[in-house]
Short mmCIF file of C-alpha atoms and ligand atoms in Angstrom, two decimals:
data_model
loop_
_atom_site.label_atom_id
_atom_site.label_comp_id
_atom_site.label_asym_id
_atom_site.label_seq_id
_atom_site.Cartn_x
_atom_site.Cartn_y
_atom_site.Cartn_z
CA MET A 1 38.27 -19.47 -14.28
CA ASN A 2 35.91 -20.14 -17.26
CA LYS A 3 36.28 -17.10 -19.52
CA ALA A 4 32.92 -17.47 -21.18
CA ALA A 5 31.12 -17.65 -17.97
CA GLU A 6 32.85 -14.64 -16.70
CA GLN A 7 31.94 -12.69 -19.77
CA SER A 8 28.39 -13.82 -19.40
CA LEU A 9 28.30 -12.74 -15.69
CA GLN A 10 29.81 -9.33 -16.70
CA GLY A 11 27.19 -8.96 -19.40
CA LEU A 12 24.31 -9.85 -16.79
CA ARG A 13 25.70 -7.31 -14.28
CA GLU A 14 25.76 -4.68 -16.87
CA ARG A 15 22.05 -5.35 -17.73
CA ILE A 16 21.21 -5.27 -14.11
CA ASP A 17 22.93 -1.93 -13.73
CA ALA A 18 20.94 -0.72 -16.78
CA VAL A 19 17.53 -1.92 -15.11
CA ASP A 20 18.61 -0.17 -11.85
CA GLN A 21 19.26 3.12 -13.82
CA GLN A 22 15.82 2.72 -15.22
CA LEU A 23 14.42 2.24 -11.72
CA LEU A 24 16.13 5.37 -10.73
CA GLN A 25 14.62 7.25 -13.65
CA LEU A 26 11.18 5.90 -12.78
CA LEU A 27 11.65 7.04 -9.10
CA ALA A 28 12.67 10.46 -10.31
CA GLN A 29 9.41 10.56 -12.30
CA ARG A 30 7.36 9.36 -9.35
CA MET A 31 8.95 12.14 -7.03
CA ALA A 32 8.02 14.80 -9.70
CA LEU A 33 4.36 13.59 -9.74
CA VAL A 34 4.30 13.43 -5.94
CA ALA A 35 5.42 17.08 -5.92
CA GLU A 36 2.54 18.01 -8.23
CA VAL A 37 0.09 15.97 -5.96
CA GLY A 38 1.61 17.95 -3.03
CA GLU A 39 0.67 21.30 -4.83
CA ALA A 40 -2.85 20.15 -5.59
CA LYS A 41 -3.39 18.92 -2.11
CA HIS A 42 -1.98 22.35 -0.78
CA VAL A 43 -4.63 24.10 -2.97
CA LEU A 44 -7.56 21.80 -2.16
CA GLY A 45 -6.48 21.52 1.66
CA LEU A 46 -6.40 17.77 1.57
CA PRO A 47 -4.37 15.79 4.17
CA ILE A 48 -1.00 14.49 3.11
CA TYR A 49 -1.77 10.98 4.50
CA VAL A 50 -4.88 9.31 3.38
CA PRO A 51 -5.00 5.87 4.84
CA GLU A 52 -7.67 4.52 2.45
CA ARG A 53 -5.86 5.57 -0.75
CA GLU A 54 -2.64 4.14 0.69
CA ALA A 55 -4.16 0.68 1.47
CA ALA A 56 -5.89 0.51 -1.88
CA MET A 57 -3.08 1.38 -3.79
CA LEU A 58 -0.89 -1.11 -2.07
CA ALA A 59 -3.44 -3.85 -2.39
CA GLN A 60 -3.64 -3.26 -6.17
CA ARG A 61 0.12 -3.25 -6.73
CA ARG A 62 0.53 -6.50 -4.63
CA ALA A 63 -2.11 -8.19 -6.79
CA GLU A 64 -0.33 -6.95 -9.99
CA ALA A 65 3.05 -8.12 -8.61
CA GLU A 66 1.69 -11.49 -8.02
CA VAL A 67 0.68 -11.84 -11.78
CA LEU A 68 4.23 -10.91 -12.69
CA GLY A 69 5.92 -13.24 -10.38
CA VAL A 70 7.27 -10.44 -8.14
CA PRO A 71 6.84 -11.15 -4.47
CA PRO A 72 4.08 -8.88 -3.27
CA ASP A 73 6.11 -7.92 -0.09
CA LEU A 74 8.82 -6.74 -2.28
CA ILE A 75 6.70 -4.13 -4.16
CA GLU A 76 5.04 -3.28 -0.82
CA ASP A 77 8.44 -2.53 0.90
CA VAL A 78 9.53 -0.45 -2.21
CA LEU A 79 6.44 1.62 -2.34
CA ARG A 80 6.20 2.17 1.40
CA ARG A 81 9.72 3.55 1.41
CA ALA A 82 8.84 5.71 -1.68
CA MET A 83 5.75 6.98 0.16
CA ARG A 84 7.82 7.90 3.20
CA GLU A 85 9.90 10.17 0.92
CA SER A 86 6.78 11.74 -0.58
CA TYR A 87 5.29 12.50 2.81
CA ARG A 88 8.59 14.19 3.75
CA SER A 89 8.64 16.15 0.46
CA GLU A 90 5.00 16.98 0.47
CA LYS A 91 5.94 19.08 3.51
CA ASP A 92 8.17 21.29 1.50
CA THR A 93 5.17 22.61 -0.54
CA GLY A 94 3.63 23.88 2.66
CA PHE A 95 0.14 23.22 3.85
CA LYS A 96 -3.25 24.74 3.31
CA CYS A 97 -4.16 27.15 6.33
CA VAL A 98 -7.31 25.78 7.79
CA ASN A 99 -8.17 29.03 9.38
CA PRO A 100 -6.87 31.89 7.40
CA SER A 101 -8.50 34.56 9.53
CA ALA A 102 -6.88 33.29 12.71
CA GLY A 103 -4.60 35.72 14.59
CA PRO A 104 -0.96 34.91 15.43
CA VAL A 105 -0.10 31.59 16.98
CA VAL A 106 2.28 31.99 19.95
CA VAL A 107 4.53 29.13 20.97
CA VAL A 108 5.77 29.50 24.56
CA GLY A 109 9.20 27.77 24.55
CA GLY A 110 9.28 28.01 20.66
CA ASN A 111 13.03 27.83 20.61
CA GLY A 112 13.20 24.46 22.24
CA GLN A 113 13.30 21.23 20.27
CA LEU A 114 9.53 20.35 20.01
CA GLY A 115 8.43 23.87 20.00
CA LYS A 116 10.56 24.71 17.00
CA LEU A 117 8.92 21.95 14.97
CA PHE A 118 5.52 23.28 15.66
CA VAL A 119 6.70 26.88 14.82
CA GLN A 120 7.94 25.45 11.40
CA MET A 121 4.67 23.60 10.80
CA PHE A 122 2.49 26.50 11.55
CA ARG A 123 4.63 28.68 9.41
CA LEU A 124 4.54 26.30 6.54
CA SER A 125 0.67 26.57 6.90
CA GLY A 126 0.86 30.39 6.64
CA TYR A 127 0.00 31.30 10.12
CA GLU A 128 1.92 34.30 11.79
CA VAL A 129 3.95 32.69 14.50
CA LYS A 130 5.52 34.40 17.50
CA VAL A 131 7.90 32.80 19.98
CA LEU A 132 7.61 33.62 23.67
CA GLY A 133 10.95 32.38 24.99
CA ARG A 134 12.43 32.58 28.40
CA GLN A 135 13.97 35.99 27.67
CA GLN A 136 10.67 37.51 26.35
CA TRP A 137 8.47 37.72 29.33
CA ALA A 138 8.89 41.44 29.59
CA ASP A 139 6.93 41.69 26.17
CA ALA A 140 4.54 38.87 27.01
CA ASP A 141 1.43 40.97 27.06
CA ALA A 142 2.09 42.54 23.76
CA LEU A 143 3.06 39.03 22.16
CA LEU A 144 0.06 37.35 23.52
CA LYS A 145 -2.52 40.10 22.62
CA GLY A 146 -4.80 38.76 19.72
CA ALA A 147 -3.38 35.44 19.65
CA SER A 148 -5.59 32.78 18.20
CA VAL A 149 -3.62 29.90 19.81
CA VAL A 150 -1.02 29.74 22.57
CA VAL A 151 1.07 26.54 22.58
CA VAL A 152 3.04 25.88 25.70
CA SER A 153 6.16 23.66 25.04
CA VAL A 154 8.53 24.12 27.95
CA PRO A 155 10.33 21.67 30.26
CA ILE A 156 7.91 19.44 32.16
CA ALA A 157 8.98 20.43 35.51
CA THR A 158 8.28 24.03 34.97
CA THR A 159 5.16 23.68 32.76
CA SER A 160 2.45 24.34 35.29
CA ALA A 161 4.27 27.32 36.84
CA ILE A 162 4.54 28.83 33.27
CA ILE A 163 0.98 28.20 32.40
CA ALA A 164 0.08 29.94 35.76
CA ASP A 165 2.03 32.97 34.52
CA LEU A 166 -0.34 33.14 31.44
CA LYS A 167 -3.31 33.88 33.83
CA GLY A 168 -5.08 37.18 33.05
CA ARG A 169 -2.93 37.80 29.92
CA LEU A 170 -4.85 35.78 27.33
CA ASP A 171 -7.96 37.03 25.23
CA HIS A 172 -11.01 35.15 26.03
CA GLY A 173 -11.19 33.41 22.65
CA THR A 174 -7.68 32.29 22.54
CA ILE A 175 -7.05 28.55 22.44
CA LEU A 176 -4.68 27.37 25.22
CA CYS A 177 -2.84 24.09 24.50
CA ASP A 178 0.19 22.30 25.72
CA LEU A 179 2.60 19.54 24.27
CA THR A 180 3.63 18.08 27.57
CA SER A 181 4.35 14.43 27.91
CA ILE A 182 2.08 14.24 30.95
CA LYS A 183 -1.51 15.63 30.79
CA ARG A 184 -3.23 15.64 34.11
CA GLU A 185 -1.42 18.50 35.86
CA PRO A 186 -0.79 20.75 32.74
CA LEU A 187 -4.53 20.37 31.82
CA ALA A 188 -5.68 21.31 35.28
CA ALA A 189 -3.21 24.28 35.29
CA MET A 190 -4.57 25.54 31.80
CA LEU A 191 -8.19 25.17 32.95
CA ASP A 192 -7.20 27.20 35.99
CA ALA A 193 -5.22 29.85 34.04
CA HIS A 194 -7.74 30.42 31.03
CA SER A 195 -11.53 30.59 30.92
CA GLY A 196 -11.56 30.02 27.18
CA PRO A 197 -11.01 27.04 24.89
CA VAL A 198 -8.35 24.65 26.26
CA VAL A 199 -6.87 21.40 24.98
CA GLY A 200 -4.05 19.15 26.20
CA LEU A 201 -1.84 17.53 23.47
CA HIS A 202 0.88 14.97 23.67
CA PRO A 203 2.58 14.46 20.35
CA MET A 204 3.88 10.93 20.63
CA PHE A 205 7.08 11.57 18.68
CA GLY A 206 10.41 13.44 18.98
CA PRO A 207 11.58 16.52 17.21
CA ASP A 208 13.48 14.50 14.63
CA VAL A 209 10.52 13.31 12.53
CA SER A 210 10.69 14.10 8.99
CA SER A 211 6.94 14.68 8.69
CA PHE A 212 3.79 14.37 10.70
CA ALA A 213 2.34 11.74 8.38
CA LYS A 214 1.01 8.85 10.45
CA GLN A 215 2.47 10.40 13.68
CA LEU A 216 0.21 10.15 16.76
CA ILE A 217 -1.11 13.12 18.72
CA VAL A 218 -2.95 12.36 21.96
CA VAL A 219 -5.80 14.88 22.53
CA CYS A 220 -7.27 15.54 26.02
CA ASP A 221 -10.15 17.91 25.81
CA GLY A 222 -10.31 20.66 28.49
CA ARG A 223 -13.05 23.10 27.46
CA GLN A 224 -14.92 24.16 24.15
CA PRO A 225 -14.00 21.48 21.66
CA GLU A 226 -16.12 23.35 19.03
CA ALA A 227 -13.76 26.46 19.35
CA TYR A 228 -10.47 24.47 18.92
CA GLY A 229 -11.86 22.03 16.39
CA TRP A 230 -9.97 23.91 13.53
CA LEU A 231 -6.77 23.46 15.15
CA LEU A 232 -7.09 19.64 15.33
CA ASP A 233 -8.10 19.81 11.59
CA GLN A 234 -4.92 21.48 10.96
CA PHE A 235 -2.93 18.75 12.59
CA ALA A 236 -4.87 16.06 10.69
CA LEU A 237 -3.94 18.02 7.46
CA TRP A 238 -0.29 17.72 8.39
CA GLY A 239 -0.94 13.93 8.47
CA ALA A 240 -1.12 13.41 12.07
CA HIS A 241 -3.53 10.76 13.66
CA LEU A 242 -5.38 12.20 16.61
CA LYS A 243 -6.27 9.87 19.49
CA PRO A 244 -8.62 11.29 22.04
CA SER A 245 -8.11 10.31 25.68
CA THR A 246 -8.71 11.45 29.17
CA PRO A 247 -5.71 12.99 31.09
CA GLN A 248 -5.99 10.10 33.72
CA PHE A 249 -5.97 7.27 31.13
CA HIS A 250 -3.21 8.96 29.13
CA ASP A 251 -0.92 9.28 32.21
CA GLU A 252 -1.42 5.77 33.41
CA ALA A 253 -0.82 4.45 29.93
CA MET A 254 2.50 6.57 29.79
CA ALA A 255 3.79 4.91 33.02
CA LEU A 256 4.27 1.83 30.90
CA VAL A 257 4.76 3.35 27.38
CA GLN A 258 7.25 5.94 28.39
CA ALA A 259 8.42 5.88 31.99
CA MET A 260 8.98 2.08 32.24
CA ARG A 261 10.67 1.93 28.79
CA HIS A 262 12.94 4.79 29.48
CA PHE A 263 13.75 3.46 32.92
CA THR A 264 14.65 -0.10 31.76
CA SER A 265 16.83 1.43 28.95
CA PHE A 266 18.49 3.56 31.31
CA VAL A 267 19.29 0.74 33.65
CA TYR A 268 20.35 -1.49 30.75
CA GLY A 269 22.77 1.32 29.48
CA ASN A 270 24.03 1.72 33.12
CA HIS A 271 24.55 -1.99 33.26
CA LEU A 272 26.63 -2.15 30.06
CA MET A 273 28.75 0.73 31.40
CA ALA A 274 29.40 -0.91 34.72
CA GLU A 275 30.23 -4.31 33.20
CA ASN A 276 32.75 -2.33 30.95
CA ALA A 277 31.25 -3.81 27.88
CA ASP A 278 33.00 -3.06 24.47
CA VAL A 279 30.33 -1.62 22.31
CA ARG A 280 32.35 -1.99 19.22
CA GLU A 281 32.76 -5.59 20.01
CA LEU A 282 29.14 -6.23 20.79
CA LEU A 283 28.23 -4.77 17.48
CA ALA A 284 30.62 -7.13 15.76
CA PHE A 285 29.00 -10.18 17.48
CA SER A 286 25.39 -8.97 17.36
CA SER A 287 22.45 -10.73 15.84
CA PRO A 288 20.02 -8.33 14.03
CA ILE A 289 17.68 -8.26 17.12
CA TYR A 290 20.54 -7.41 19.46
CA ARG A 291 21.61 -4.72 17.26
CA LEU A 292 18.20 -3.29 17.27
CA GLU A 293 18.09 -3.68 20.99
CA LEU A 294 21.26 -1.87 21.41
CA ALA A 295 20.10 0.79 19.09
CA MET A 296 16.96 1.38 21.08
CA VAL A 297 19.00 1.55 24.36
CA GLY A 298 21.79 3.52 22.97
CA ARG A 299 19.59 6.35 21.28
CA LEU A 300 18.35 7.19 24.79
CA PHE A 301 21.75 8.52 25.57
CA ALA A 302 22.00 10.85 22.59
CA GLN A 303 19.09 12.82 24.04
CA ASP A 304 18.41 15.03 26.97
CA GLY A 305 18.73 13.36 30.38
CA ALA A 306 16.54 16.07 31.89
CA LEU A 307 13.49 15.27 29.69
CA TYR A 308 13.81 11.60 30.62
CA ALA A 309 14.25 12.43 34.33
CA ASP A 310 11.26 14.63 34.20
CA ILE A 311 9.03 12.06 32.31
CA ILE A 312 9.82 9.37 34.76
CA LEU A 313 9.49 11.65 37.87
CA SER A 314 6.33 13.33 36.82
CA SER A 315 4.46 9.95 36.61
CA GLN A 316 2.54 9.33 39.94
CA THR A 317 2.44 5.49 39.37
CA ALA A 318 5.81 4.78 37.72
CA LEU A 319 8.13 4.28 40.88
CA PRO A 320 5.81 1.78 42.73
CA MET A 321 5.56 0.00 39.31
CA PHE A 322 9.49 -0.16 38.97
CA ARG A 323 9.50 -1.62 42.61
CA ARG A 324 7.09 -4.38 41.47
CA TYR A 325 9.27 -4.95 38.33
CA LEU A 326 12.34 -5.38 40.46
CA GLN A 327 10.47 -7.98 42.62
CA ARG A 328 9.63 -9.91 39.34
CA PHE A 329 13.18 -9.72 38.23
CA GLU A 330 14.18 -11.21 41.57
CA SER A 331 11.69 -14.00 41.52
CA ALA A 332 12.59 -15.10 37.94
CA LEU A 333 16.21 -14.99 38.93
CA GLN A 334 15.50 -17.16 41.84
CA LEU A 335 13.85 -19.82 39.62
CA LEU A 336 17.01 -19.92 37.54
CA GLU A 337 19.38 -19.94 40.40
CA LYS A 338 17.48 -22.95 41.78
CA GLY A 339 17.96 -24.49 38.28
CA ASP A 340 14.21 -24.76 38.13
CA ARG A 341 13.88 -25.43 34.43
CA GLU A 342 10.27 -26.56 34.65
CA GLY A 343 9.30 -23.63 36.65
CA PHE A 344 10.73 -21.25 34.14
CA ILE A 345 9.03 -22.96 31.21
CA GLN A 346 5.68 -22.95 33.09
CA ALA A 347 6.05 -19.24 33.77
CA PHE A 348 7.01 -18.62 30.21
CA GLY A 349 3.96 -20.46 29.07
CA ALA A 350 1.75 -18.34 31.39
CA VAL A 351 3.16 -15.02 29.88
CA ALA A 352 2.66 -16.57 26.21
CA ASP A 353 -1.08 -17.45 27.08
CA TRP A 354 -1.53 -14.01 28.33
CA PHE A 355 -0.08 -12.39 25.04
CA GLY A 356 -2.31 -14.75 23.16
CA PRO A 357 -2.55 -13.80 19.36
CA PHE A 358 -0.44 -10.76 19.86
CA ALA A 359 2.65 -12.83 20.29
CA GLN A 360 2.19 -14.07 16.66
CA GLN A 361 1.46 -10.67 15.43
CA PHE A 362 4.64 -9.27 17.22
CA LEU A 363 6.66 -12.10 15.78
CA LYS A 364 5.64 -11.07 12.26
CA GLU A 365 6.03 -7.40 12.86
CA SER A 366 9.44 -7.84 14.39
CA ARG A 367 10.62 -10.21 11.63
CA ASP A 368 9.87 -7.45 9.04
CA MET A 369 11.83 -4.97 11.19
CA LEU A 370 14.74 -7.33 11.54
CA LEU A 371 14.98 -7.86 7.80
CA VAL A 372 15.20 -4.00 7.31
CA ALA A 373 17.76 -3.89 10.02
CA ASN A 374 19.83 -6.64 8.44
CA ASP A 375 19.61 -5.04 4.88
CA ARG A 376 21.21 -1.92 6.36
CA ARG A 377 24.17 -3.88 7.58
CA HIS A 378 27.46 -3.49 5.80
CA LEU A 379 29.86 -6.22 6.40
CA GLY A 380 32.94 -4.76 4.72
P1 NAD B 401 13.45 21.71 25.26
O1 NAD B 401 14.28 21.85 26.61
O2 NAD B 401 14.22 21.57 24.09
O3 NAD B 401 12.66 23.07 25.06
C1 NAD B 401 11.98 23.85 26.11
C2 NAD B 401 12.04 25.28 25.68
O4 NAD B 401 11.50 26.16 26.77
C3 NAD B 401 13.62 25.84 25.78
O5 NAD B 401 13.76 26.64 24.50
C4 NAD B 401 13.53 26.72 26.94
O6 NAD B 401 14.41 27.82 26.71
C5 NAD B 401 12.15 27.23 27.03
N1 NAD B 401 11.80 27.84 28.25
C6 NAD B 401 12.17 27.44 29.46
N2 NAD B 401 11.64 28.13 30.43
C7 NAD B 401 10.85 28.99 29.83
C8 NAD B 401 9.99 30.07 30.22
N3 NAD B 401 9.97 30.37 31.45
N4 NAD B 401 9.41 30.81 29.37
C9 NAD B 401 9.37 30.49 28.02
N5 NAD B 401 10.27 29.53 27.51
C10 NAD B 401 10.86 28.82 28.44
O7 NAD B 401 12.33 20.69 25.54
P2 NAD B 401 11.61 19.86 24.46
O8 NAD B 401 12.24 18.51 24.36
O9 NAD B 401 11.29 20.62 23.32
O10 NAD B 401 10.26 19.63 25.29
C11 NAD B 401 9.20 20.51 25.41
C12 NAD B 401 7.85 19.93 25.78
O11 NAD B 401 7.59 19.02 24.82
C13 NAD B 401 7.93 19.14 27.07
O12 NAD B 401 6.75 19.41 27.87
C14 NAD B 401 8.06 17.63 26.62
O13 NAD B 401 7.36 16.87 27.62
C15 NAD B 401 7.31 17.81 25.33
N6 NAD B 401 7.56 16.66 24.58
C16 NAD B 401 8.97 16.53 24.13
C17 NAD B 401 9.17 15.47 23.27
C18 NAD B 401 10.70 15.34 22.84
O14 NAD B 401 11.03 14.23 22.18
N7 NAD B 401 11.50 16.32 22.85
C19 NAD B 401 8.16 14.59 22.65
C20 NAD B 401 6.86 14.87 23.06
C21 NAD B 401 6.63 15.82 23.94
#
């Protein structure tokens, strides 16, 4: 080994360590500034996620990176990761209360996974929050009296019956809303149980999110949007993106977005089990995309089977659609069993045409995700 080259390498490594330590100091400075921004936003009541500010800041840093010969994607990756951290930490400062004169917020099912998250967020915004759990129905009238908002966050299968139990117990001005993953039935039940403001909500995220920043909440109007507007403003202040929809459109979209996805993941997991696949070995042999696929399927089984059964079974259109999917599986398999290579390529082309420019967009998006997945690999 060339001793001089070895020493030079060692020297370079030490200088890289020193630069990394400076990066660390700069990140610490950035986080301290972000904490101050959080305080200021708290006072001013500004949302934690401001898309225009984020886009403008990234565009500027990309341009500056280019001048310095730093790949613009590199600075964007670093800053996006740093911003994710700041969204998470801005939460710790709490949020401005949009409606300080509002009475208590009651979360029915507030000890459950998603309910707990909303309890925490309302408390961080300074609202008095009460939980109406399974055991508290004897005190329900006292708990519900004077509530500004009642949020229903209970298992899907029991939601409508629990909403019906609220009938006659709510003040006329109380906002009644739910977080159920389906919207048609619960919204109808809420409109029947309450004559005041009603809004159906579907948070399109699980209880494990670190912040509401950039998270989507589907909003289905029930009644008196002018009366519940402040509640939506509060969600927006938490960073959420609100997507208005009708309950019909929402439920039809969810048959594909949720029911179909969960069902195919379930079948795939079931297939791996029945084939006696060795997950450890699969991981050892996996390409980044397979690792992601395995992660997407495997994560399902770390969660509650009852929630997924309810999501699938509560969809009125899912089961006939699964049947059609099975038929498409069957006909694609027949092509291959016949050795019909041309037929397969033709069918492939038809789907590619149908995806159109989205295929390229998805290729780019997935490439970025795969790079991140690969960065996280440790091949020790
Ligand atoms: P969960 O089972 O963790 O929580 C439900 C809670 O409701 C439990 O604490 C349970 O004790 C309580 N409960 C049951 N019966 C009750 C009753 N009669 N009175 C009062 N409380 C009662 O379920 P979750 O995952 O938090 O889901 C709750 C709702 O949120 C569901 O409608 C679900 O569709 C929706 N949702 C969940 C997720 C998610 O990822 N978990 C995402 C979006 C929407």
